Coordinates of C-alpha atoms in Angstrom, one line a residue:
M1 CA -32.8 25.7 6.8
A2 CA -29.2 26.1 5.5
D3 CA -26.6 23.4 5.7
I4 CA -23.6 23.9 8.0
T5 CA -20.1 22.6 7.6
C6 CA -18.7 20.7 10.6
T7 CA -15.5 22.3 12.1
H8 CA -13.9 18.8 12.5
C9 CA -15.0 16.5 9.6
N10 CA -15.8 19.2 6.9
L11 CA -19.1 17.5 6.1
T12 CA -22.2 19.5 5.7
F13 CA -25.3 18.8 7.9
P14 CA -28.7 20.3 8.5
E15 CA -28.8 23.3 10.9
E16 CA -31.3 21.7 13.2
V17 CA -28.8 19.0 14.4
M18 CA -26.0 21.5 14.9
I19 CA -23.9 21.6 18.1
A20 CA -22.6 25.2 18.4
E21 CA -20.1 26.8 20.7
Q22 CA -17.4 29.5 20.8
Q23 CA -13.6 29.4 21.3
N24 CA -11.6 32.5 21.4
D25 CA -14.6 34.5 20.0
E26 CA -14.7 32.1 17.0
P27 CA -17.9 30.1 16.3
L28 CA -17.5 26.3 16.2
F29 CA -20.1 24.0 14.6
F30 CA -20.2 20.2 15.0
C31 CA -22.4 17.6 13.4
C32 CA -22.3 15.2 16.4
K33 CA -20.9 14.8 19.9
G34 CA -18.1 12.6 18.4
C35 CA -16.7 15.3 16.2
Q36 CA -17.0 17.8 19.1
G37 CA -15.0 15.5 21.4
V38 CA -12.3 14.8 18.8
Y39 CA -11.9 18.5 18.1
H40 CA -11.3 19.3 21.8
L41 CA -9.1 16.3 22.3
L42 CA -6.8 17.4 19.5
N43 CA -6.6 21.0 20.9
S44 CA -5.9 19.7 24.4
E45 CA -3.0 17.6 23.0
G46 CA -1.6 20.4 21.0
L47 CA -2.4 18.7 17.7
D48 CA -4.7 21.4 16.2
T49 CA -2.3 21.9 13.3
F50 CA -4.0 18.7 11.9
Y51 CA -6.7 20.9 10.5
D52 CA -4.1 23.0 8.6
K53 CA -2.8 19.8 7.0
L54 CA -6.3 18.5 6.4
G55 CA -7.4 21.5 4.3
D56 CA -10.8 20.8 2.6
T57 CA -10.5 17.0 2.8
K58 CA -13.7 15.5 4.2
L59 CA -13.6 12.9 7.0
Q60 CA -16.2 10.4 8.3
P61 CA -18.0 11.8 11.3
A62 CA -16.3 10.6 14.6
I63 CA -19.0 8.2 15.7
Q64 CA -17.6 6.2 18.5
N65 CA -18.6 2.6 19.1
N66 CA -16.7 0.9 21.9
E67 CA -19.0 -2.0 22.5
D68 CA -16.6 -4.6 21.0
L69 CA -13.4 -3.5 22.7
E70 CA -13.1 -6.4 25.1
K71 CA -12.4 -8.8 22.2
F72 CA -9.0 -7.2 21.6
D73 CA -7.8 -8.4 25.1
L74 CA -9.0 -12.0 24.7
E75 CA -6.3 -14.8 24.8
G76 CA -7.4 -16.2 21.5
F77 CA -7.1 -12.8 19.8
K78 CA -3.7 -12.4 21.3
N79 CA -2.5 -15.8 20.1
K80 CA -3.7 -15.1 16.6
Y81 CA -2.6 -11.5 15.9
I82 CA -0.2 -10.3 18.6
T83 CA 3.6 -11.1 18.7
T84 CA 5.3 -11.0 22.0
H85 CA 9.0 -9.8 22.0
Q86 CA 11.6 -11.3 24.3
D87 CA 11.6 -8.0 26.4
G88 CA 7.9 -8.4 27.0
L89 CA 6.7 -5.8 24.6
S90 CA 3.8 -6.7 22.3
E91 CA 3.5 -6.0 18.5
I92 CA 0.5 -6.0 16.2
N93 CA -0.2 -5.0 12.6
L94 CA -3.5 -3.1 12.2
I95 CA -5.4 -1.6 9.2
I96 CA -6.4 1.9 10.0
E97 CA -9.8 2.6 8.4
G98 CA -10.7 6.2 7.3
I99 CA -7.2 7.4 6.3
H100 CA -7.6 9.7 3.3
C101 CA -4.3 11.6 3.1
S102 CA -0.9 12.1 4.8
A103 CA -2.5 14.4 7.4
C104 CA -4.5 11.4 8.6
V105 CA -1.3 9.4 8.9
W106 CA 0.4 12.3 10.8
L107 CA -2.6 12.6 13.2
N108 CA -2.8 8.9 14.1
E109 CA 1.0 8.6 14.6
K110 CA 1.1 11.8 16.8
V111 CA -1.8 10.8 19.0
L112 CA -0.4 7.2 19.5
H113 CA 3.1 8.5 20.2
K114 CA 1.6 10.7 23.0
T115 CA -0.2 7.7 24.5
D116 CA 1.5 6.2 27.6
G117 CA 2.8 2.7 27.0
V118 CA 2.9 2.9 23.2
I119 CA 6.6 2.5 22.2
E120 CA 6.5 2.7 18.4
T121 CA 4.0 3.5 15.7
S122 CA 4.5 3.5 12.0
I123 CA 1.8 3.8 9.4
N124 CA 2.2 3.0 5.7
Y125 CA 0.0 5.5 3.7
T126 CA -0.2 3.3 0.6
N127 CA -2.0 0.4 2.3
N128 CA -3.1 2.0 5.7
K129 CA -1.2 -0.7 7.5
A130 CA 0.1 0.3 11.0
K131 CA 2.8 -1.4 13.0
I132 CA 2.3 -0.7 16.7
I133 CA 4.6 -1.8 19.6
W134 CA 3.4 -1.3 23.1
D135 CA 4.0 -2.3 26.7
P136 CA 1.1 -4.5 27.9
E137 CA 2.0 -3.8 31.5
I138 CA 1.1 -0.1 30.9
I139 CA -1.7 -0.1 28.4
K140 CA -4.0 -2.7 26.9
L141 CA -4.6 -3.1 23.1
S142 CA -8.3 -2.3 23.7
H143 CA -7.3 1.1 25.0
I144 CA -5.1 1.7 21.9
I145 CA -8.0 0.9 19.6
Q146 CA -10.2 3.2 21.7
T147 CA -7.7 6.0 21.3
I148 CA -7.7 5.5 17.5
R149 CA -11.5 5.5 17.4
S150 CA -11.6 8.6 19.7
I151 CA -10.1 10.7 16.9
G152 CA -12.5 9.5 14.3
Y153 CA -10.8 6.4 12.8
N154 CA -11.3 2.7 13.2
A155 CA -8.7 -0.1 13.4
Y156 CA -8.9 -3.8 12.9
P157 CA -6.2 -6.5 12.8
Y158 CA -4.3 -7.0 9.5
D159 CA -5.8 -10.1 7.8
P160 CA -4.4 -11.4 4.5
K161 CA -7.9 -12.4 3.4
L162 CA -9.2 -8.9 3.8
Q163 CA -6.2 -7.5 2.0
E164 CA -6.8 -10.0 -0.8
E165 CA -10.3 -8.6 -1.3
R166 CA -8.8 -5.1 -1.4
A167 CA -6.2 -6.1 -3.9
I168 CA -8.8 -7.7 -6.1
S169 CA -10.9 -4.5 -6.0
T170 CA -7.8 -2.4 -6.9
R171 CA -7.0 -4.7 -9.9
K172 CA -10.6 -4.4 -11.1
T173 CA -10.4 -0.7 -10.9
Y174 CA -7.2 -0.5 -12.9
Y175 CA -8.4 -3.1 -15.4
S176 CA -11.5 -1.2 -16.4
R177 CA -9.5 2.0 -16.7
I178 CA -6.9 0.3 -18.8
L179 CA -9.5 -1.2 -21.1
V180 CA -10.8 2.3 -21.8
A181 CA -7.3 3.7 -22.3
V182 CA -6.2 0.8 -24.7
F183 CA -9.4 1.1 -26.7
G184 CA -8.9 4.8 -27.1
S185 CA -5.2 4.5 -28.0
M186 CA -5.8 1.8 -30.6
N187 CA -8.5 3.8 -32.4
I188 CA -7.0 7.2 -32.0
M189 CA -3.7 6.0 -33.7
W190 CA -5.7 5.0 -36.8
L191 CA -7.1 8.5 -36.9
A192 CA -3.6 9.9 -36.3
V193 CA -2.3 8.0 -39.3
A194 CA -4.8 9.9 -41.5
H195 CA -3.9 13.1 -39.7
Y196 CA -0.2 12.7 -40.4
A197 CA -0.9 11.8 -44.0
G198 CA -2.9 14.9 -44.4
Y199 CA -0.2 17.0 -42.7
F200 CA 2.4 16.0 -45.3
G201 CA 0.1 15.5 -48.4
G202 CA -2.5 18.1 -47.7
I203 CA -6.1 17.7 -46.4
Q204 CA -9.3 19.7 -46.6
Q205 CA -10.2 21.6 -43.5
S206 CA -13.6 19.9 -43.3
F207 CA -12.0 16.5 -43.2
K208 CA -9.5 17.7 -40.7
D209 CA -12.3 19.0 -38.5
I210 CA -14.0 15.6 -38.5
L211 CA -10.8 13.9 -37.5
N212 CA -10.2 16.4 -34.7
V213 CA -13.7 15.9 -33.3
A214 CA -13.3 12.1 -33.5
E215 CA -10.0 12.3 -31.6
F216 CA -11.5 14.6 -29.0
V217 CA -14.3 12.1 -28.4
L218 CA -11.8 9.3 -27.9
A219 CA -9.4 11.3 -25.8
T220 CA -11.9 12.7 -23.3
P221 CA -12.9 9.5 -21.5
V222 CA -9.3 8.3 -21.5
L223 CA -8.1 11.5 -19.8
F224 CA -10.8 11.9 -17.2
Y225 CA -11.7 8.3 -16.5
S226 CA -8.5 6.3 -17.1
G227 CA -6.4 9.3 -16.0
W228 CA -8.4 10.1 -12.9
I229 CA -5.8 8.1 -10.8
F230 CA -3.1 10.7 -11.8
F231 CA -5.3 13.7 -11.1
R232 CA -6.2 12.3 -7.7
G233 CA -2.5 11.7 -6.9
A234 CA -1.5 15.2 -8.1
Y235 CA -4.3 16.7 -6.0
Y236 CA -3.2 15.0 -2.8
G237 CA 0.4 15.9 -3.6
Y238 CA -0.6 19.6 -4.1
K239 CA -2.5 19.6 -0.7
N240 CA 0.7 18.4 1.0
N241 CA 3.1 20.6 -1.0
I242 CA 4.6 17.6 -2.9
V243 CA 5.4 17.6 -6.6
N244 CA 5.3 13.9 -7.8
M245 CA 5.2 11.9 -10.9
D246 CA 1.4 12.2 -11.0
T247 CA 1.8 15.9 -11.2
L248 CA 3.9 15.7 -14.3
V249 CA 1.5 13.2 -16.0
A250 CA -1.6 15.1 -15.1
S251 CA -0.3 18.6 -15.9
G252 CA 1.3 17.4 -19.2
A253 CA -1.8 15.5 -20.4
L254 CA -4.3 18.2 -19.3
S255 CA -2.2 21.0 -20.9
A256 CA -2.0 19.1 -24.2
Y257 CA -5.7 18.4 -24.0
I258 CA -6.7 22.0 -23.4
Y259 CA -4.4 23.3 -26.2
S260 CA -5.8 20.7 -28.6
I261 CA -9.4 21.9 -27.9
Y262 CA -8.2 25.5 -28.6
A263 CA -6.6 24.3 -31.8
M264 CA -9.7 22.4 -32.8
I265 CA -12.1 25.3 -32.2
S266 CA -9.9 28.0 -33.7
Q267 CA -8.8 25.8 -36.6
R268 CA -5.2 26.9 -36.0
G269 CA -2.3 24.6 -35.5
E270 CA -2.4 20.9 -34.8
V271 CA -4.2 18.9 -32.1
Y272 CA -2.3 16.5 -29.8
F273 CA -5.2 14.3 -28.6
D274 CA -3.2 11.2 -29.6
S275 CA -0.3 12.3 -27.3
V276 CA -2.8 12.8 -24.4
V277 CA -4.1 9.2 -24.8
M278 CA -0.7 7.6 -25.2
I279 CA 0.7 9.4 -22.1
I280 CA -2.2 8.1 -19.9
T281 CA -2.1 4.6 -21.4
F282 CA 1.6 4.0 -21.1
V283 CA 1.9 5.3 -17.5
L284 CA -1.3 3.6 -16.4
V285 CA -0.1 0.2 -17.8
G286 CA 3.1 0.8 -15.8
K287 CA 1.2 1.4 -12.6
Y288 CA -0.9 -1.6 -13.2
L289 CA 2.2 -3.8 -13.6
E290 CA 3.4 -2.4 -10.3
V291 CA 0.1 -3.4 -8.7
L292 CA 0.4 -6.9 -10.1
S293 CA 4.0 -7.2 -9.0
K294 CA 3.1 -6.2 -5.4
K295 CA 0.2 -8.7 -5.5
H296 CA 2.6 -11.4 -6.8
A297 CA 5.0 -10.6 -3.9
V298 CA 2.2 -10.9 -1.3
D299 CA 1.1 -14.2 -2.9
T300 CA 4.5 -15.5 -2.0
L301 CA 3.8 -14.8 1.6
D302 CA 0.4 -16.4 1.4
G303 CA 1.9 -19.4 -0.4
L304 CA 4.2 -20.0 2.6
M305 CA 1.2 -20.1 4.9
G306 CA -1.4 -21.5 2.5
S307 CA -0.4 -25.1 2.8
T308 CA -0.1 -24.9 6.6
P309 CA -3.0 -26.5 8.6
T310 CA -5.1 -24.1 10.6
E311 CA -6.0 -26.8 13.1
V312 CA -4.1 -29.5 14.9
T313 CA -5.0 -32.7 16.9
T314 CA -4.3 -32.3 20.6
F315 CA -4.4 -34.6 23.6
K316 CA -5.8 -33.3 26.8
D317 CA -6.9 -35.6 29.7
G318 CA -6.8 -38.6 27.3
V319 CA -9.2 -37.0 24.8
K320 CA -8.3 -36.1 21.2
S321 CA -9.7 -32.8 19.8
L322 CA -9.1 -30.5 16.9
V323 CA -7.9 -27.1 18.1
S324 CA -7.1 -23.9 16.1
I325 CA -3.4 -23.2 16.1
E326 CA -4.1 -19.8 17.5
N327 CA -5.4 -21.4 20.7
I328 CA -2.4 -23.7 21.3
V329 CA -0.4 -22.8 24.4
V330 CA 3.1 -23.9 25.5
G331 CA 2.9 -27.4 26.9
D332 CA 0.0 -28.7 24.8
I333 CA 0.5 -32.2 23.3
I334 CA 0.0 -32.4 19.6
E335 CA -0.3 -35.4 17.3
L336 CA 1.6 -35.4 14.0
K337 CA 0.7 -37.9 11.2
P338 CA 2.9 -38.8 8.2
G339 CA 2.8 -36.1 5.5
E340 CA 1.6 -33.4 7.9
K341 CA 3.5 -30.1 8.3
V342 CA 4.7 -29.0 11.7
V343 CA 2.9 -25.7 12.5
I344 CA 4.2 -25.0 15.9
D345 CA 7.8 -25.5 17.3
G346 CA 8.0 -28.3 19.9
E347 CA 9.8 -31.2 21.4
V348 CA 9.1 -34.9 20.7
T349 CA 7.4 -36.7 23.6
W350 CA 6.4 -40.0 22.0
G351 CA 7.4 -41.8 18.8
Q352 CA 10.2 -41.3 16.3
G353 CA 10.5 -40.6 12.6
S354 CA 12.1 -38.7 9.8
F355 CA 11.5 -35.0 9.1
D356 CA 12.0 -33.0 5.9
E357 CA 13.7 -29.7 7.0
S358 CA 14.9 -28.7 3.5
S359 CA 12.7 -25.6 3.5
L360 CA 14.3 -24.4 6.7
T361 CA 18.0 -25.5 6.6
G362 CA 18.6 -26.4 3.0
E363 CA 19.5 -30.0 4.1
N364 CA 18.3 -32.4 1.4
E365 CA 18.4 -35.5 3.5
P366 CA 15.6 -36.3 6.0
V367 CA 16.5 -35.6 9.6
Y368 CA 15.8 -38.4 12.2
K369 CA 14.0 -37.2 15.3
K370 CA 13.4 -39.2 18.6
N371 CA 12.2 -38.5 22.1
N372 CA 13.2 -35.0 23.5
D373 CA 14.5 -33.9 20.1
T374 CA 13.4 -30.4 18.9
I375 CA 11.2 -30.1 15.8
L376 CA 10.6 -26.8 14.0
S377 CA 7.5 -25.4 12.3
G378 CA 7.8 -25.6 8.5
S379 CA 9.3 -29.1 8.6
I380 CA 7.3 -32.1 7.4
C381 CA 6.8 -35.5 9.2
L382 CA 7.6 -38.2 6.6
D383 CA 7.0 -41.7 7.9
S384 CA 5.4 -42.2 11.3
V385 CA 3.0 -40.8 13.9
V386 CA 4.8 -38.6 16.4
H387 CA 3.5 -36.7 19.5
Y388 CA 5.2 -33.6 20.6
S389 CA 4.9 -30.8 23.2
A390 CA 4.5 -27.2 22.0
T391 CA 7.4 -25.1 23.2
K392 CA 6.2 -21.9 21.5
D393 CA 2.9 -20.4 20.5
A394 CA 1.9 -19.9 16.9
S395 CA 3.0 -16.2 16.7
N396 CA 6.5 -17.0 17.9
S397 CA 7.2 -20.2 15.9
M398 CA 9.8 -20.6 13.2
L399 CA 7.4 -20.5 10.2
T400 CA 5.8 -17.3 11.5
S401 CA 9.2 -15.8 11.9
I402 CA 10.1 -16.7 8.3
V403 CA 6.8 -15.1 7.0
N404 CA 7.4 -12.0 9.1
L405 CA 11.0 -11.8 7.7
L406 CA 9.8 -11.9 4.1
E407 CA 7.1 -9.4 4.8
D408 CA 9.6 -7.0 6.3
S409 CA 11.8 -7.4 3.3
I410 CA 8.9 -6.5 1.0
T411 CA 7.7 -3.5 3.0
K412 CA 11.1 -2.0 3.7
K413 CA 12.5 0.0 0.9
P414 CA 16.1 -0.4 -0.2
R415 CA 18.4 2.6 -0.5
I416 CA 18.1 2.7 -4.3
E417 CA 14.3 2.9 -4.1
Q418 CA 14.5 5.6 -1.4
L419 CA 16.9 7.5 -3.6
A420 CA 14.6 7.0 -6.6
N421 CA 11.6 8.3 -4.7
S422 CA 13.6 11.3 -3.5
V423 CA 15.0 12.0 -6.9
S424 CA 11.6 11.7 -8.5
G425 CA 10.2 14.5 -6.2
Y426 CA 13.1 16.8 -7.0
F427 CA 13.1 15.8 -10.6
S428 CA 9.4 16.6 -11.0
T429 CA 9.8 20.1 -9.5
I430 CA 12.8 20.9 -11.6
I431 CA 11.0 19.7 -14.8
L432 CA 8.1 22.0 -14.1
I433 CA 10.4 24.9 -13.6
I434 CA 12.3 24.1 -16.8
A435 CA 9.0 23.9 -18.7
L436 CA 8.0 27.3 -17.4
L437 CA 11.3 28.8 -18.4
T438 CA 11.2 27.1 -21.8
F439 CA 7.7 28.6 -22.4
A440 CA 8.8 32.1 -21.3
G441 CA 12.0 31.9 -23.5
W442 CA 10.1 30.7 -26.6
F443 CA 7.4 33.2 -26.1
F444 CA 9.8 36.2 -26.0
W445 CA 12.0 34.7 -28.7
V446 CA 9.5 33.7 -31.4
E447 CA 6.7 35.9 -30.0
S448 CA 4.2 33.1 -30.5
F449 CA 2.1 32.0 -27.6
E450 CA 1.0 28.8 -29.4
Q451 CA 4.5 27.7 -30.3
A452 CA 5.8 28.5 -26.8
L453 CA 3.0 26.5 -25.2
I454 CA 3.6 23.5 -27.4
V455 CA 7.3 23.4 -26.5
G456 CA 6.6 23.9 -22.8
I457 CA 4.1 21.1 -22.8
S458 CA 6.6 18.9 -24.7
V459 CA 9.1 19.3 -21.9
I460 CA 6.6 18.0 -19.3
V461 CA 5.4 15.1 -21.4
I462 CA 8.8 13.8 -22.4
A463 CA 10.4 14.1 -19.0
C464 CA 8.0 11.8 -17.0
P465 CA 10.3 9.8 -14.7
C466 CA 8.7 6.4 -15.2
A467 CA 11.9 4.5 -14.9
L468 CA 12.6 6.0 -11.4
G469 CA 9.1 5.9 -10.1
L470 CA 7.9 2.6 -11.4
A471 CA 10.7 0.3 -12.5
T472 CA 12.8 0.5 -9.3
P473 CA 10.2 -0.7 -6.8
M474 CA 8.9 -3.2 -9.3
A475 CA 12.3 -4.7 -9.8
T476 CA 12.8 -5.0 -6.1
L477 CA 9.5 -6.7 -5.4
V478 CA 9.9 -9.2 -8.2
G479 CA 13.4 -10.0 -7.2
I480 CA 12.4 -10.7 -3.6
S481 CA 9.4 -12.8 -4.7
V482 CA 11.4 -14.9 -7.2
A483 CA 14.1 -15.4 -4.6
A484 CA 11.6 -16.6 -2.0
K485 CA 10.2 -19.1 -4.5
R486 CA 13.7 -20.6 -4.8
G487 CA 14.2 -20.8 -1.1
I488 CA 16.2 -17.6 -0.7
L489 CA 14.9 -15.2 2.0
F490 CA 16.2 -11.6 2.4
K491 CA 15.8 -10.0 5.8
E492 CA 15.7 -6.6 4.1
A493 CA 15.3 -5.5 0.6
S494 CA 18.5 -3.5 0.8
F495 CA 20.4 -6.8 0.9
L496 CA 19.3 -7.5 -2.6
E497 CA 21.0 -4.3 -3.7
T498 CA 24.1 -5.2 -1.7
M499 CA 24.4 -8.6 -3.3
A500 CA 24.3 -7.1 -6.8
K501 CA 27.4 -5.1 -5.9
S502 CA 29.3 -8.1 -4.3
D503 CA 32.1 -10.0 -5.9
I504 CA 32.2 -13.0 -3.5
L505 CA 29.2 -15.0 -2.1
A506 CA 30.2 -17.4 0.8
L507 CA 27.9 -20.3 1.7
D508 CA 28.1 -23.1 4.2
K509 CA 27.5 -26.8 3.4
T510 CA 23.7 -26.5 3.8
G511 CA 23.4 -23.4 1.6
T512 CA 22.5 -21.1 4.5
I513 CA 23.8 -17.6 4.1

């Protein structure tokens, strides 16, 4: 039997498992009940334009598994992952699994915005991280997760450890592609030296053919393996009517590659395989450095939390026990020993001692604390055993607030980066238009297709906006990361840009801005 394409997920499946129906005299085919349910849900919500945005992109079948939903409403889960605002609203960061393109982001945001009780939803396409704010009096988190699953995706709480695994996988992918690109560029430049020498001093066609074939062999894996990242980015940009930097890199390198094959076979003109390899190598290295800088910035966040204990000693009914900080509730009595870091804000109930608060206030001298004094998470007990009562839970303590502050500053783009992204898009479109006009002008002027093609390709290759697309976000991320290591926290990345333009910086005696 023939394979059928699912109306929802675009995957092919055997005809014998097909679920068929008709809508407005048009046949609909589904591979499972999940896809059928999602399709009708989107139509009933007026979100059927999702399929126009999706195009030919394939999704995972909408297999729904709601057996574990109750865990999202447990108190321990709430203490670990959910932040409660002063107005009673709840906030969580989730990773949405199954997002393949901007159409997926659009669909998830639209569906959640239409859900009663969901106040705000924003999804970052680059890392699939979703920030969701909702009213727990109207809707439970388990219902939000169920809604996400009902449209064919899955969601789980953002966990730095899982993101670390993903970052390592990304680095490995880039590393292997860079190795191939660097190997190809190093060897092809040796061949290019011989090529250029022959160009000026003369070379037999048979030797030239050997050099051309050797360069072709080196350039092919660099273009299609190392450069696959750019082709993928250009493809998704094309599907969403976006011309980006990947479009310039992919179109310039591929055009030069195709022309070089023509020149090699016809033995007319010069080949540009070396240019293909160098384009891919330089831009790929730039992207890899951007990945490293993002990882470095995230490591700063992990460093703030890494030295923090995950368990504390509590007193309950005269019994000592180790309890995970996520399970601490307001009023619990916690024991603090010399050298330990305070992980939850509280009030001293027994004992007295000195605390190092330099990481919080900038005060170099230890601060003496006694009964009924407030101690903040992030400070360090220096010289004696102290008991204190928790006045906040882990998600609302000072240290967590600082980490969230730094995370927001890393994820929020400053105005200069937003401008760079916007200019890069317009710039790429304009360059492609100029390249086409240049090709047409040279073709009618010199009446040489080859010469016109070379000049047109040169415009694309030379104009790649790497400084705008790569250097700007990298400089911002590194700046925030270095500042955090030196005890300077920016609430938003835009403040880094503002300070660069300032003439006067006013500080109080503790160094707090």
